[in-house]
PDB file of N, CA and C in Angstrom:
ATOM      1  N   LEU A  31       4.948 -59.816 -62.441  1.00 78.00           N
ATOM      2  CA  LEU A  31       3.960 -58.761 -62.531  1.00 78.00           C
ATOM      3  C   LEU A  31       4.289 -57.611 -61.587  1.00 78.00           C
ATOM      4  N   ALA A  32       3.965 -56.417 -62.032  1.00 94.00           N
ATOM      5  CA  ALA A  32       4.181 -55.248 -61.177  1.00 94.00           C
ATOM      6  C   ALA A  32       3.363 -55.355 -59.897  1.00 94.00           C
ATOM      7  N   ALA A  33       2.165 -55.926 -59.999  1.00 93.00           N
ATOM      8  CA  ALA A  33       1.316 -56.076 -58.811  1.00 93.00           C
ATOM      9  C   ALA A  33       1.987 -56.957 -57.772  1.00 93.00           C
ATOM     10  N   ASP A  34       2.634 -58.019 -58.217  1.00 91.00           N
ATOM     11  CA  ASP A  34       3.338 -58.917 -57.291  1.00 91.00           C
ATOM     12  C   ASP A  34       4.547 -58.244 -56.654  1.00 91.00           C
ATOM     13  N   GLN A  35       5.057 -57.201 -57.303  1.00 92.00           N
ATOM     14  CA  GLN A  35       6.210 -56.469 -56.785  1.00 92.00           C
ATOM     15  C   GLN A  35       5.789 -55.291 -55.909  1.00 92.00           C
ATOM     16  N   GLY A  36       4.477 -55.179 -55.638  1.00 93.00           N
ATOM     17  CA  GLY A  36       4.005 -54.162 -54.706  1.00 93.00           C
ATOM     18  C   GLY A  36       3.577 -52.854 -55.327  1.00 93.00           C
ATOM     19  N   HIS A  37       3.454 -52.758 -56.637  1.00 94.00           N
ATOM     20  CA  HIS A  37       3.036 -51.525 -57.294  1.00 94.00           C
ATOM     21  C   HIS A  37       1.533 -51.324 -57.078  1.00 94.00           C
ATOM     22  N   ALA A  38       1.173 -50.277 -56.339  1.00 96.00           N
ATOM     23  CA  ALA A  38      -0.212 -50.079 -55.904  1.00 96.00           C
ATOM     24  C   ALA A  38      -1.183 -49.910 -57.072  1.00 96.00           C
ATOM     25  N   ASP A  39      -0.808 -49.145 -58.091  1.00 95.00           N
ATOM     26  CA  ASP A  39      -1.713 -48.973 -59.233  1.00 95.00           C
ATOM     27  C   ASP A  39      -1.967 -50.307 -59.926  1.00 95.00           C
ATOM     28  N   ALA A  40      -0.917 -51.098 -60.083  1.00 96.00           N
ATOM     29  CA  ALA A  40      -1.069 -52.413 -60.712  1.00 96.00           C
ATOM     30  C   ALA A  40      -1.936 -53.323 -59.848  1.00 96.00           C
ATOM     31  N   GLN A  41      -1.754 -53.260 -58.537  1.00 97.00           N
ATOM     32  CA  GLN A  41      -2.573 -54.077 -57.636  1.00 97.00           C
ATOM     33  C   GLN A  41      -4.045 -53.702 -57.764  1.00 97.00           C
ATOM     34  N   CYS A  42      -4.320 -52.420 -57.836  1.00 97.00           N
ATOM     35  CA  CYS A  42      -5.691 -51.961 -57.992  1.00 97.00           C
ATOM     36  C   CYS A  42      -6.265 -52.460 -59.321  1.00 97.00           C
ATOM     37  N   ASN A  43      -5.476 -52.399 -60.383  1.00 97.00           N
ATOM     38  CA  ASN A  43      -5.944 -52.857 -61.687  1.00 97.00           C
ATOM     39  C   ASN A  43      -6.202 -54.356 -61.706  1.00 97.00           C
ATOM     40  N   VAL A  44      -5.350 -55.132 -61.055  1.00 97.00           N
ATOM     41  CA  VAL A  44      -5.586 -56.573 -60.964  1.00 97.00           C
ATOM     42  C   VAL A  44      -6.885 -56.822 -60.190  1.00 97.00           C
ATOM     43  N   GLY A  45      -7.101 -56.055 -59.139  1.00 97.00           N
ATOM     44  CA  GLY A  45      -8.346 -56.162 -58.389  1.00 97.00           C
ATOM     45  C   GLY A  45      -9.555 -55.894 -59.258  1.00 97.00           C
ATOM     46  N   LEU A  46      -9.473 -54.876 -60.102  1.00 96.00           N
ATOM     47  CA  LEU A  46     -10.578 -54.575 -61.013  1.00 96.00           C
ATOM     48  C   LEU A  46     -10.819 -55.719 -61.989  1.00 96.00           C
ATOM     49  N   CYS A  47      -9.743 -56.318 -62.474  1.00 97.00           N
ATOM     50  CA  CYS A  47      -9.896 -57.461 -63.383  1.00 97.00           C
ATOM     51  C   CYS A  47     -10.671 -58.582 -62.699  1.00 97.00           C
ATOM     52  N   TYR A  48     -10.310 -58.888 -61.458  1.00 97.00           N
ATOM     53  CA  TYR A  48     -11.025 -59.940 -60.725  1.00 97.00           C
ATOM     54  C   TYR A  48     -12.453 -59.516 -60.376  1.00 97.00           C
ATOM     55  N   ALA A  49     -12.652 -58.256 -60.059  1.00 95.00           N
ATOM     56  CA  ALA A  49     -13.993 -57.793 -59.708  1.00 95.00           C
ATOM     57  C   ALA A  49     -14.946 -57.866 -60.899  1.00 95.00           C
ATOM     58  N   CYS A  50     -14.422 -57.598 -62.086  1.00 95.00           N
ATOM     59  CA  CYS A  50     -15.264 -57.544 -63.291  1.00 95.00           C
ATOM     60  C   CYS A  50     -15.198 -58.814 -64.134  1.00 95.00           C
ATOM     61  N   GLY A  51     -14.210 -59.673 -63.857  1.00 95.00           N
ATOM     62  CA  GLY A  51     -14.030 -60.855 -64.689  1.00 95.00           C
ATOM     63  C   GLY A  51     -13.401 -60.527 -66.033  1.00 95.00           C
ATOM     64  N   THR A  52     -12.541 -59.532 -66.054  1.00 96.00           N
ATOM     65  CA  THR A  52     -11.871 -59.116 -67.282  1.00 96.00           C
ATOM     66  C   THR A  52     -10.562 -59.874 -67.441  1.00 96.00           C
ATOM     67  N   GLY A  53     -10.537 -60.832 -68.357  1.00 96.00           N
ATOM     68  CA  GLY A  53      -9.328 -61.614 -68.604  1.00 96.00           C
ATOM     69  C   GLY A  53      -9.096 -62.734 -67.607  1.00 96.00           C
ATOM     70  N   VAL A  54      -9.907 -62.791 -66.573  1.00 96.00           N
ATOM     71  CA  VAL A  54      -9.825 -63.823 -65.538  1.00 96.00           C
ATOM     72  C   VAL A  54     -11.248 -64.199 -65.126  1.00 96.00           C
ATOM     73  N   VAL A  55     -11.374 -65.318 -64.447  1.00 96.00           N
ATOM     74  CA  VAL A  55     -12.667 -65.681 -63.889  1.00 96.00           C
ATOM     75  C   VAL A  55     -12.980 -64.704 -62.762  1.00 96.00           C
ATOM     76  N   ARG A  56     -14.192 -64.174 -62.754  1.00 96.00           N
ATOM     77  CA  ARG A  56     -14.597 -63.218 -61.704  1.00 96.00           C
ATOM     78  C   ARG A  56     -14.432 -63.871 -60.335  1.00 96.00           C
ATOM     79  N   ASN A  57     -13.774 -63.152 -59.426  1.00 96.00           N
ATOM     80  CA  ASN A  57     -13.502 -63.697 -58.096  1.00 96.00           C
ATOM     81  C   ASN A  57     -13.453 -62.529 -57.116  1.00 96.00           C
ATOM     82  N   GLU A  58     -14.528 -62.360 -56.362  1.00 94.00           N
ATOM     83  CA  GLU A  58     -14.623 -61.220 -55.438  1.00 94.00           C
ATOM     84  C   GLU A  58     -13.574 -61.281 -54.338  1.00 94.00           C
ATOM     85  N   ALA A  59     -13.259 -62.475 -53.860  1.00 94.00           N
ATOM     86  CA  ALA A  59     -12.262 -62.605 -52.792  1.00 94.00           C
ATOM     87  C   ALA A  59     -10.893 -62.140 -53.277  1.00 94.00           C
ATOM     88  N   LYS A  60     -10.511 -62.529 -54.484  1.00 96.00           N
ATOM     89  CA  LYS A  60      -9.219 -62.090 -55.026  1.00 96.00           C
ATOM     90  C   LYS A  60      -9.244 -60.592 -55.311  1.00 96.00           C
ATOM     91  N   ALA A  61     -10.377 -60.086 -55.784  1.00 96.00           N
ATOM     92  CA  ALA A  61     -10.487 -58.645 -56.021  1.00 96.00           C
ATOM     93  C   ALA A  61     -10.252 -57.882 -54.726  1.00 96.00           C
ATOM     94  N   LEU A  62     -10.913 -58.310 -53.657  1.00 96.00           N
ATOM     95  CA  LEU A  62     -10.752 -57.642 -52.360  1.00 96.00           C
ATOM     96  C   LEU A  62      -9.311 -57.685 -51.880  1.00 96.00           C
ATOM     97  N   ARG A  63      -8.670 -58.839 -52.061  1.00 96.00           N
ATOM     98  CA  ARG A  63      -7.277 -58.983 -51.628  1.00 96.00           C
ATOM     99  C   ARG A  63      -6.383 -57.957 -52.328  1.00 96.00           C
ATOM    100  N   TRP A  64      -6.550 -57.824 -53.650  1.00 96.00           N
ATOM    101  CA  TRP A  64      -5.721 -56.883 -54.399  1.00 96.00           C
ATOM    102  C   TRP A  64      -6.072 -55.441 -54.065  1.00 96.00           C
ATOM    103  N   PHE A  65      -7.367 -55.153 -53.910  1.00 97.00           N
ATOM    104  CA  PHE A  65      -7.760 -53.796 -53.529  1.00 97.00           C
ATOM    105  C   PHE A  65      -7.162 -53.423 -52.176  1.00 97.00           C
ATOM    106  N   LEU A  66      -7.203 -54.354 -51.235  1.00 97.00           N
ATOM    107  CA  LEU A  66      -6.689 -54.071 -49.897  1.00 97.00           C
ATOM    108  C   LEU A  66      -5.186 -53.830 -49.914  1.00 97.00           C
ATOM    109  N   LEU A  67      -4.455 -54.610 -50.702  1.00 97.00           N
ATOM    110  CA  LEU A  67      -3.006 -54.397 -50.815  1.00 97.00           C
ATOM    111  C   LEU A  67      -2.707 -52.987 -51.322  1.00 97.00           C
ATOM    112  N   ALA A  68      -3.448 -52.556 -52.333  1.00 98.00           N
ATOM    113  CA  ALA A  68      -3.227 -51.220 -52.894  1.00 98.00           C
ATOM    114  C   ALA A  68      -3.730 -50.135 -51.947  1.00 98.00           C
ATOM    115  N   ALA A  69      -4.887 -50.356 -51.335  1.00 98.00           N
ATOM    116  CA  ALA A  69      -5.466 -49.360 -50.433  1.00 98.00           C
ATOM    117  C   ALA A  69      -4.573 -49.123 -49.225  1.00 98.00           C
ATOM    118  N   ASP A  70      -3.960 -50.177 -48.731  1.00 96.00           N
ATOM    119  CA  ASP A  70      -3.069 -50.038 -47.580  1.00 96.00           C
ATOM    120  C   ASP A  70      -1.831 -49.208 -47.907  1.00 96.00           C
ATOM    121  N   GLN A  71      -1.536 -49.053 -49.189  1.00 97.00           N
ATOM    122  CA  GLN A  71      -0.437 -48.188 -49.617  1.00 97.00           C
ATOM    123  C   GLN A  71      -0.923 -46.771 -49.916  1.00 97.00           C
ATOM    124  N   GLY A  72      -2.226 -46.521 -49.670  1.00 97.00           N
ATOM    125  CA  GLY A  72      -2.764 -45.185 -49.869  1.00 97.00           C
ATOM    126  C   GLY A  72      -3.332 -44.933 -51.250  1.00 97.00           C
ATOM    127  N   ASN A  73      -3.534 -45.963 -52.055  1.00 98.00           N
ATOM    128  CA  ASN A  73      -4.070 -45.783 -53.399  1.00 98.00           C
ATOM    129  C   ASN A  73      -5.546 -45.392 -53.320  1.00 98.00           C
ATOM    130  N   PRO A  74      -5.900 -44.173 -53.765  1.00 98.00           N
ATOM    131  CA  PRO A  74      -7.285 -43.721 -53.609  1.00 98.00           C
ATOM    132  C   PRO A  74      -8.286 -44.497 -54.457  1.00 98.00           C
ATOM    133  N   ASP A  75      -7.885 -44.970 -55.622  1.00 98.00           N
ATOM    134  CA  ASP A  75      -8.809 -45.763 -56.436  1.00 98.00           C
ATOM    135  C   ASP A  75      -9.159 -47.075 -55.737  1.00 98.00           C
ATOM    136  N   ALA A  76      -8.168 -47.707 -55.148  1.00 98.00           N
ATOM    137  CA  ALA A  76      -8.410 -48.959 -54.416  1.00 98.00           C
ATOM    138  C   ALA A  76      -9.269 -48.697 -53.183  1.00 98.00           C
ATOM    139  N   GLN A  77      -9.024 -47.587 -52.502  1.00 98.00           N
ATOM    140  CA  GLN A  77      -9.836 -47.241 -51.333  1.00 98.00           C
ATOM    141  C   GLN A  77     -11.282 -47.016 -51.747  1.00 98.00           C
ATOM    142  N   TYR A  78     -11.480 -46.330 -52.867  1.00 98.00           N
ATOM    143  CA  TYR A  78     -12.834 -46.125 -53.392  1.00 98.00           C
ATOM    144  C   TYR A  78     -13.473 -47.466 -53.756  1.00 98.00           C
ATOM    145  N   ASN A  79     -12.718 -48.338 -54.409  1.00 98.00           N
ATOM    146  CA  ASN A  79     -13.256 -49.646 -54.792  1.00 98.00           C
ATOM    147  C   ASN A  79     -13.651 -50.461 -53.566  1.00 98.00           C
ATOM    148  N   LEU A  80     -12.852 -50.402 -52.513  1.00 97.00           N
ATOM    149  CA  LEU A  80     -13.217 -51.096 -51.277  1.00 97.00           C
ATOM    150  C   LEU A  80     -14.484 -50.498 -50.676  1.00 97.00           C
ATOM    151  N   GLY A  81     -14.594 -49.177 -50.710  1.00 97.00           N
ATOM    152  CA  GLY A  81     -15.809 -48.539 -50.229  1.00 97.00           C
ATOM    153  C   GLY A  81     -17.032 -49.031 -50.978  1.00 97.00           C
ATOM    154  N   THR A  82     -16.891 -49.169 -52.284  1.00 96.00           N
ATOM    155  CA  THR A  82     -17.986 -49.665 -53.109  1.00 96.00           C
ATOM    156  C   THR A  82     -18.322 -51.113 -52.749  1.00 96.00           C
ATOM    157  N   CYS A  83     -17.299 -51.924 -52.529  1.00 96.00           N
ATOM    158  CA  CYS A  83     -17.539 -53.321 -52.130  1.00 96.00           C
ATOM    159  C   CYS A  83     -18.342 -53.384 -50.835  1.00 96.00           C
ATOM    160  N   TYR A  84     -17.954 -52.591 -49.858  1.00 97.00           N
ATOM    161  CA  TYR A  84     -18.671 -52.596 -48.580  1.00 97.00           C
ATOM    162  C   TYR A  84     -20.063 -51.977 -48.709  1.00 97.00           C
ATOM    163  N   ALA A  85     -20.211 -50.974 -49.539  1.00 96.00           N
ATOM    164  CA  ALA A  85     -21.523 -50.349 -49.718  1.00 96.00           C
ATOM    165  C   ALA A  85     -22.518 -51.314 -50.363  1.00 96.00           C
ATOM    166  N   CYS A  86     -22.023 -52.128 -51.283  1.00 95.00           N
ATOM    167  CA  CYS A  86     -22.898 -53.033 -52.039  1.00 95.00           C
ATOM    168  C   CYS A  86     -22.911 -54.456 -51.505  1.00 95.00           C
ATOM    169  N   GLY A  87     -21.953 -54.792 -50.648  1.00 94.00           N
ATOM    170  CA  GLY A  87     -21.854 -56.167 -50.163  1.00 94.00           C
ATOM    171  C   GLY A  87     -21.227 -57.095 -51.174  1.00 94.00           C
ATOM    172  N   ASP A  88     -20.329 -56.587 -51.992  1.00 92.00           N
ATOM    173  CA  ASP A  88     -19.638 -57.403 -52.994  1.00 92.00           C
ATOM    174  C   ASP A  88     -18.422 -58.085 -52.378  1.00 92.00           C
ATOM    175  N   GLY A  89     -18.564 -59.357 -52.060  1.00 91.00           N
ATOM    176  CA  GLY A  89     -17.454 -60.131 -51.506  1.00 91.00           C
ATOM    177  C   GLY A  89     -17.253 -59.950 -50.016  1.00 91.00           C
ATOM    178  N   VAL A  90     -18.035 -59.081 -49.414  1.00 95.00           N
ATOM    179  CA  VAL A  90     -17.967 -58.818 -47.974  1.00 95.00           C
ATOM    180  C   VAL A  90     -19.399 -58.628 -47.468  1.00 95.00           C
ATOM    181  N   THR A  91     -19.558 -58.683 -46.168  1.00 96.00           N
ATOM    182  CA  THR A  91     -20.852 -58.343 -45.593  1.00 96.00           C
ATOM    183  C   THR A  91     -21.079 -56.848 -45.787  1.00 96.00           C
ATOM    184  N   GLN A  92     -22.242 -56.489 -46.279  1.00 96.00           N
ATOM    185  CA  GLN A  92     -22.552 -55.076 -46.497  1.00 96.00           C
ATOM    186  C   GLN A  92     -22.409 -54.318 -45.176  1.00 96.00           C
ATOM    187  N   ASP A  93     -21.689 -53.205 -45.219  1.00 97.00           N
ATOM    188  CA  ASP A  93     -21.381 -52.448 -44.010  1.00 97.00           C
ATOM    189  C   ASP A  93     -21.209 -50.982 -44.396  1.00 97.00           C
ATOM    190  N   ALA A  94     -22.245 -50.188 -44.190  1.00 96.00           N
ATOM    191  CA  ALA A  94     -22.225 -48.784 -44.606  1.00 96.00           C
ATOM    192  C   ALA A  94     -21.158 -47.975 -43.877  1.00 96.00           C
ATOM    193  N   ALA A  95     -20.920 -48.271 -42.608  1.00 95.00           N
ATOM    194  CA  ALA A  95     -19.902 -47.529 -41.854  1.00 95.00           C
ATOM    195  C   ALA A  95     -18.505 -47.827 -42.400  1.00 95.00           C
ATOM    196  N   GLU A  96     -18.254 -49.081 -42.737  1.00 97.00           N
ATOM    197  CA  GLU A  96     -16.947 -49.451 -43.306  1.00 97.00           C
ATOM    198  C   GLU A  96     -16.804 -48.853 -44.706  1.00 97.00           C
ATOM    199  N   ALA A  97     -17.889 -48.810 -45.460  1.00 97.00           N
ATOM    200  CA  ALA A  97     -17.857 -48.167 -46.777  1.00 97.00           C
ATOM    201  C   ALA A  97     -17.475 -46.701 -46.629  1.00 97.00           C
ATOM    202  N   MET A  98     -18.086 -46.025 -45.665  1.00 96.00           N
ATOM    203  CA  MET A  98     -17.770 -44.612 -45.434  1.00 96.00           C
ATOM    204  C   MET A  98     -16.301 -44.421 -45.065  1.00 96.00           C
ATOM    205  N   ARG A  99     -15.773 -45.334 -44.264  1.00 97.00           N
ATOM    206  CA  ARG A  99     -14.363 -45.221 -43.863  1.00 97.00           C
ATOM    207  C   ARG A  99     -13.456 -45.240 -45.101  1.00 97.00           C
ATOM    208  N   TRP A 100     -13.713 -46.181 -46.008  1.00 98.00           N
ATOM    209  CA  TRP A 100     -12.878 -46.273 -47.207  1.00 98.00           C
ATOM    210  C   TRP A 100     -13.136 -45.111 -48.154  1.00 98.00           C
ATOM    211  N   PHE A 101     -14.402 -44.726 -48.313  1.00 98.00           N
ATOM    212  CA  PHE A 101     -14.698 -43.571 -49.164  1.00 98.00           C
ATOM    213  C   PHE A 101     -13.993 -42.324 -48.638  1.00 98.00           C
ATOM    214  N   ARG A 102     -13.986 -42.162 -47.320  1.00 97.00           N
ATOM    215  CA  ARG A 102     -13.371 -40.977 -46.724  1.00 97.00           C
ATOM    216  C   ARG A 102     -11.863 -40.932 -46.976  1.00 97.00           C
ATOM    217  N   LEU A 103     -11.209 -42.094 -46.888  1.00 98.00           N
ATOM    218  CA  LEU A 103      -9.769 -42.133 -47.161  1.00 98.00           C
ATOM    219  C   LEU A 103      -9.476 -41.695 -48.596  1.00 98.00           C
ATOM    220  N   ALA A 104     -10.287 -42.167 -49.541  1.00 98.00           N
ATOM    221  CA  ALA A 104     -10.106 -41.775 -50.941  1.00 98.00           C
ATOM    222  C   ALA A 104     -10.487 -40.314 -51.152  1.00 98.00           C
ATOM    223  N   ALA A 105     -11.599 -39.903 -50.555  1.00 98.00           N
ATOM    224  CA  ALA A 105     -12.085 -38.531 -50.732  1.00 98.00           C
ATOM    225  C   ALA A 105     -11.091 -37.511 -50.202  1.00 98.00           C
ATOM    226  N   ASP A 106     -10.442 -37.839 -49.110  1.00 97.00           N
ATOM    227  CA  ASP A 106      -9.453 -36.930 -48.527  1.00 97.00           C
ATOM    228  C   ASP A 106      -8.254 -36.717 -49.445  1.00 97.00           C
ATOM    229  N   GLN A 107      -8.120 -37.593 -50.445  1.00 97.00           N
ATOM    230  CA  GLN A 107      -7.060 -37.441 -51.447  1.00 97.00           C
ATOM    231  C   GLN A 107      -7.608 -36.824 -52.735  1.00 97.00           C
ATOM    232  N   GLY A 108      -8.846 -36.321 -52.684  1.00 97.00           N
ATOM    233  CA  GLY A 108      -9.418 -35.645 -53.830  1.00 97.00           C
ATOM    234  C   GLY A 108     -10.140 -36.545 -54.821  1.00 97.00           C
ATOM    235  N   HIS A 109     -10.445 -37.771 -54.443  1.00 98.00           N
ATOM    236  CA  HIS A 109     -11.131 -38.703 -55.337  1.00 98.00           C
ATOM    237  C   HIS A 109     -12.592 -38.277 -55.475  1.00 98.00           C
ATOM    238  N   ALA A 110     -12.959 -37.734 -56.649  1.00 98.00           N
ATOM    239  CA  ALA A 110     -14.281 -37.140 -56.849  1.00 98.00           C
ATOM    240  C   ALA A 110     -15.403 -38.164 -56.703  1.00 98.00           C
ATOM    241  N   ASN A 111     -15.225 -39.376 -57.209  1.00 98.00           N
ATOM    242  CA  ASN A 111     -16.291 -40.380 -57.069  1.00 98.00           C
ATOM    243  C   ASN A 111     -16.524 -40.734 -55.605  1.00 98.00           C
ATOM    244  N   ALA A 112     -15.452 -40.806 -54.832  1.00 98.00           N
ATOM    245  CA  ALA A 112     -15.600 -41.092 -53.404  1.00 98.00           C
ATOM    246  C   ALA A 112     -16.298 -39.931 -52.708  1.00 98.00           C
ATOM    247  N   GLN A 113     -15.959 -38.706 -53.091  1.00 98.00           N
ATOM    248  CA  GLN A 113     -16.625 -37.543 -52.515  1.00 98.00           C
ATOM    249  C   GLN A 113     -18.121 -37.573 -52.819  1.00 98.00           C
ATOM    250  N   PHE A 114     -18.476 -37.943 -54.050  1.00 98.00           N
ATOM    251  CA  PHE A 114     -19.877 -38.055 -54.414  1.00 98.00           C
ATOM    252  C   PHE A 114     -20.570 -39.130 -53.576  1.00 98.00           C
ATOM    253  N   CYS A 115     -19.915 -40.278 -53.406  1.00 97.00           N
ATOM    254  CA  CYS A 115     -20.512 -41.366 -52.624  1.00 97.00           C
ATOM    255  C   CYS A 115     -20.731 -40.955 -51.172  1.00 97.00           C
ATOM    256  N   ILE A 116     -19.818 -40.182 -50.625  1.00 98.00           N
ATOM    257  CA  ILE A 116     -20.011 -39.685 -49.263  1.00 98.00           C
ATOM    258  C   ILE A 116     -21.247 -38.796 -49.210  1.00 98.00           C
ATOM    259  N   GLY A 117     -21.399 -37.933 -50.201  1.00 98.00           N
ATOM    260  CA  GLY A 117     -22.596 -37.113 -50.265  1.00 98.00           C
ATOM    261  C   GLY A 117     -23.855 -37.962 -50.305  1.00 98.00           C
ATOM    262  N   ALA A 118     -23.830 -39.018 -51.105  1.00 97.00           N
ATOM    263  CA  ALA A 118     -24.988 -39.911 -51.200  1.00 97.00           C
ATOM    264  C   ALA A 118     -25.252 -40.607 -49.865  1.00 97.00           C
ATOM    265  N   CYS A 119     -24.185 -40.975 -49.158  1.00 97.00           N
ATOM    266  CA  CYS A 119     -24.359 -41.601 -47.846  1.00 97.00           C
ATOM    267  C   CYS A 119     -25.033 -40.636 -46.868  1.00 97.00           C
ATOM    268  N   TYR A 120     -24.663 -39.358 -46.926  1.00 97.00           N
ATOM    269  CA  TYR A 120     -25.303 -38.374 -46.046  1.00 97.00           C
ATOM    270  C   TYR A 120     -26.764 -38.142 -46.433  1.00 97.00           C
ATOM    271  N   ILE A 121     -27.073 -38.215 -47.713  1.00 97.00           N
ATOM    272  CA  ILE A 121     -28.472 -38.090 -48.152  1.00 97.00           C
ATOM    273  C   ILE A 121     -29.298 -39.239 -47.571  1.00 97.00           C
ATOM    274  N   ASP A 122     -28.746 -40.460 -47.667  1.00 96.00           N
ATOM    275  CA  ASP A 122     -29.484 -41.658 -47.253  1.00 96.00           C
ATOM    276  C   ASP A 122     -29.344 -41.997 -45.772  1.00 96.00           C
ATOM    277  N   GLY A 123     -28.371 -41.382 -45.098  1.00 96.00           N
ATOM    278  CA  GLY A 123     -28.101 -41.768 -43.715  1.00 96.00           C
ATOM    279  C   GLY A 123     -27.468 -43.141 -43.643  1.00 96.00           C
ATOM    280  N   ALA A 124     -26.645 -43.460 -44.628  1.00 95.00           N
ATOM    281  CA  ALA A 124     -25.989 -44.775 -44.696  1.00 95.00           C
ATOM    282  C   ALA A 124     -24.603 -44.699 -44.070  1.00 95.00           C
ATOM    283  N   GLY A 125     -24.465 -45.240 -42.877  1.00 93.00           N
ATOM    284  CA  GLY A 125     -23.182 -45.238 -42.189  1.00 93.00           C
ATOM    285  C   GLY A 125     -22.878 -43.948 -41.456  1.00 93.00           C
ATOM    286  N   VAL A 126     -23.726 -42.954 -41.633  1.00 95.00           N
ATOM    287  CA  VAL A 126     -23.606 -41.643 -40.984  1.00 95.00           C
ATOM    288  C   VAL A 126     -25.016 -41.128 -40.725  1.00 95.00           C
ATOM    289  N   PRO A 127     -25.163 -40.195 -39.796  1.00 96.00           N
ATOM    290  CA  PRO A 127     -26.492 -39.593 -39.614  1.00 96.00           C
ATOM    291  C   PRO A 127     -26.898 -38.832 -40.880  1.00 96.00           C
ATOM    292  N   GLN A 128     -28.165 -38.886 -41.228  1.00 97.00           N
ATOM    293  CA  GLN A 128     -28.652 -38.151 -42.392  1.00 97.00           C
ATOM    294  C   GLN A 128     -28.418 -36.662 -42.171  1.00 97.00           C
ATOM    295  N   ASP A 129     -27.823 -36.006 -43.176  1.00 97.00           N
ATOM    296  CA  ASP A 129     -27.477 -34.590 -43.042  1.00 97.00           C
ATOM    297  C   ASP A 129     -27.389 -33.993 -44.442  1.00 97.00           C
ATOM    298  N   TYR A 130     -28.437 -33.287 -44.852  1.00 98.00           N
ATOM    299  CA  TYR A 130     -28.493 -32.749 -46.212  1.00 98.00           C
ATOM    300  C   TYR A 130     -27.444 -31.664 -46.451  1.00 98.00           C
ATOM    301  N   ALA A 131     -27.155 -30.864 -45.439  1.00 98.00           N
ATOM    302  CA  ALA A 131     -26.144 -29.814 -45.600  1.00 98.00           C
ATOM    303  C   ALA A 131     -24.765 -30.433 -45.822  1.00 98.00           C
ATOM    304  N   GLU A 132     -24.464 -31.481 -45.074  1.00 97.00           N
ATOM    305  CA  GLU A 132     -23.171 -32.156 -45.243  1.00 97.00           C
ATOM    306  C   GLU A 132     -23.119 -32.855 -46.604  1.00 97.00           C
ATOM    307  N   ALA A 133     -24.241 -33.412 -47.024  1.00 98.00           N
ATOM    308  CA  ALA A 133     -24.298 -34.032 -48.352  1.00 98.00           C
ATOM    309  C   ALA A 133     -23.980 -33.004 -49.433  1.00 98.00           C
ATOM    310  N   LEU A 134     -24.578 -31.847 -49.332  1.00 98.00           N
ATOM    311  CA  LEU A 134     -24.337 -30.785 -50.311  1.00 98.00           C
ATOM    312  C   LEU A 134     -22.872 -30.376 -50.334  1.00 98.00           C
ATOM    313  N   ARG A 135     -22.275 -30.295 -49.155  1.00 97.00           N
ATOM    314  CA  ARG A 135     -20.846 -29.936 -49.077  1.00 97.00           C
ATOM    315  C   ARG A 135     -20.002 -30.937 -49.845  1.00 97.00           C
ATOM    316  N   TRP A 136     -20.292 -32.240 -49.678  1.00 98.00           N
ATOM    317  CA  TRP A 136     -19.523 -33.276 -50.382  1.00 98.00           C
ATOM    318  C   TRP A 136     -19.812 -33.278 -51.870  1.00 98.00           C
ATOM    319  N   PHE A 137     -21.059 -33.029 -52.250  1.00 98.00           N
ATOM    320  CA  PHE A 137     -21.384 -32.968 -53.672  1.00 98.00           C
ATOM    321  C   PHE A 137     -20.645 -31.803 -54.340  1.00 98.00           C
ATOM    322  N   ARG A 138     -20.532 -30.697 -53.631  1.00 97.00           N
ATOM    323  CA  ARG A 138     -19.799 -29.549 -54.193  1.00 97.00           C
ATOM    324  C   ARG A 138     -18.313 -29.869 -54.337  1.00 97.00           C
ATOM    325  N   LEU A 139     -17.760 -30.593 -53.369  1.00 96.00           N
ATOM    326  CA  LEU A 139     -16.355 -31.005 -53.494  1.00 96.00           C
ATOM    327  C   LEU A 139     -16.155 -31.915 -54.707  1.00 96.00           C
ATOM    328  N   ALA A 140     -17.129 -32.766 -54.954  1.00 97.00           N
ATOM    329  CA  ALA A 140     -17.015 -33.731 -56.049  1.00 97.00           C
ATOM    330  C   ALA A 140     -17.187 -33.081 -57.425  1.00 97.00           C
ATOM    331  N   ALA A 141     -17.857 -31.941 -57.452  1.00 95.00           N
ATOM    332  CA  ALA A 141     -18.189 -31.308 -58.742  1.00 95.00           C
ATOM    333  C   ALA A 141     -16.958 -30.757 -59.455  1.00 95.00           C
TER     334      ALA A 141
END
């Protein structure tokens, strides 16, 4: 498999399969493992997926600050969904101080 050979996009896709139970038994631990392998190579989709895992507590202890860290890594690469999630975090004060102006800035980046 390309994922086993270190291909970040393939690793992210395998992670999604495990996260959703597509073609495999759903397994959050395996999903996280594959997302982390891809995210560590700078894959923005995997970084966004890890942010979502931490934001929701899927397979990990819910941690808004850690979610923001992963969302920020993806957002800095232009990942629109991650940029939107950062805006939502600023609206809610999740992992960051509540700041409506900063939220608006991120929502505009995501648009």
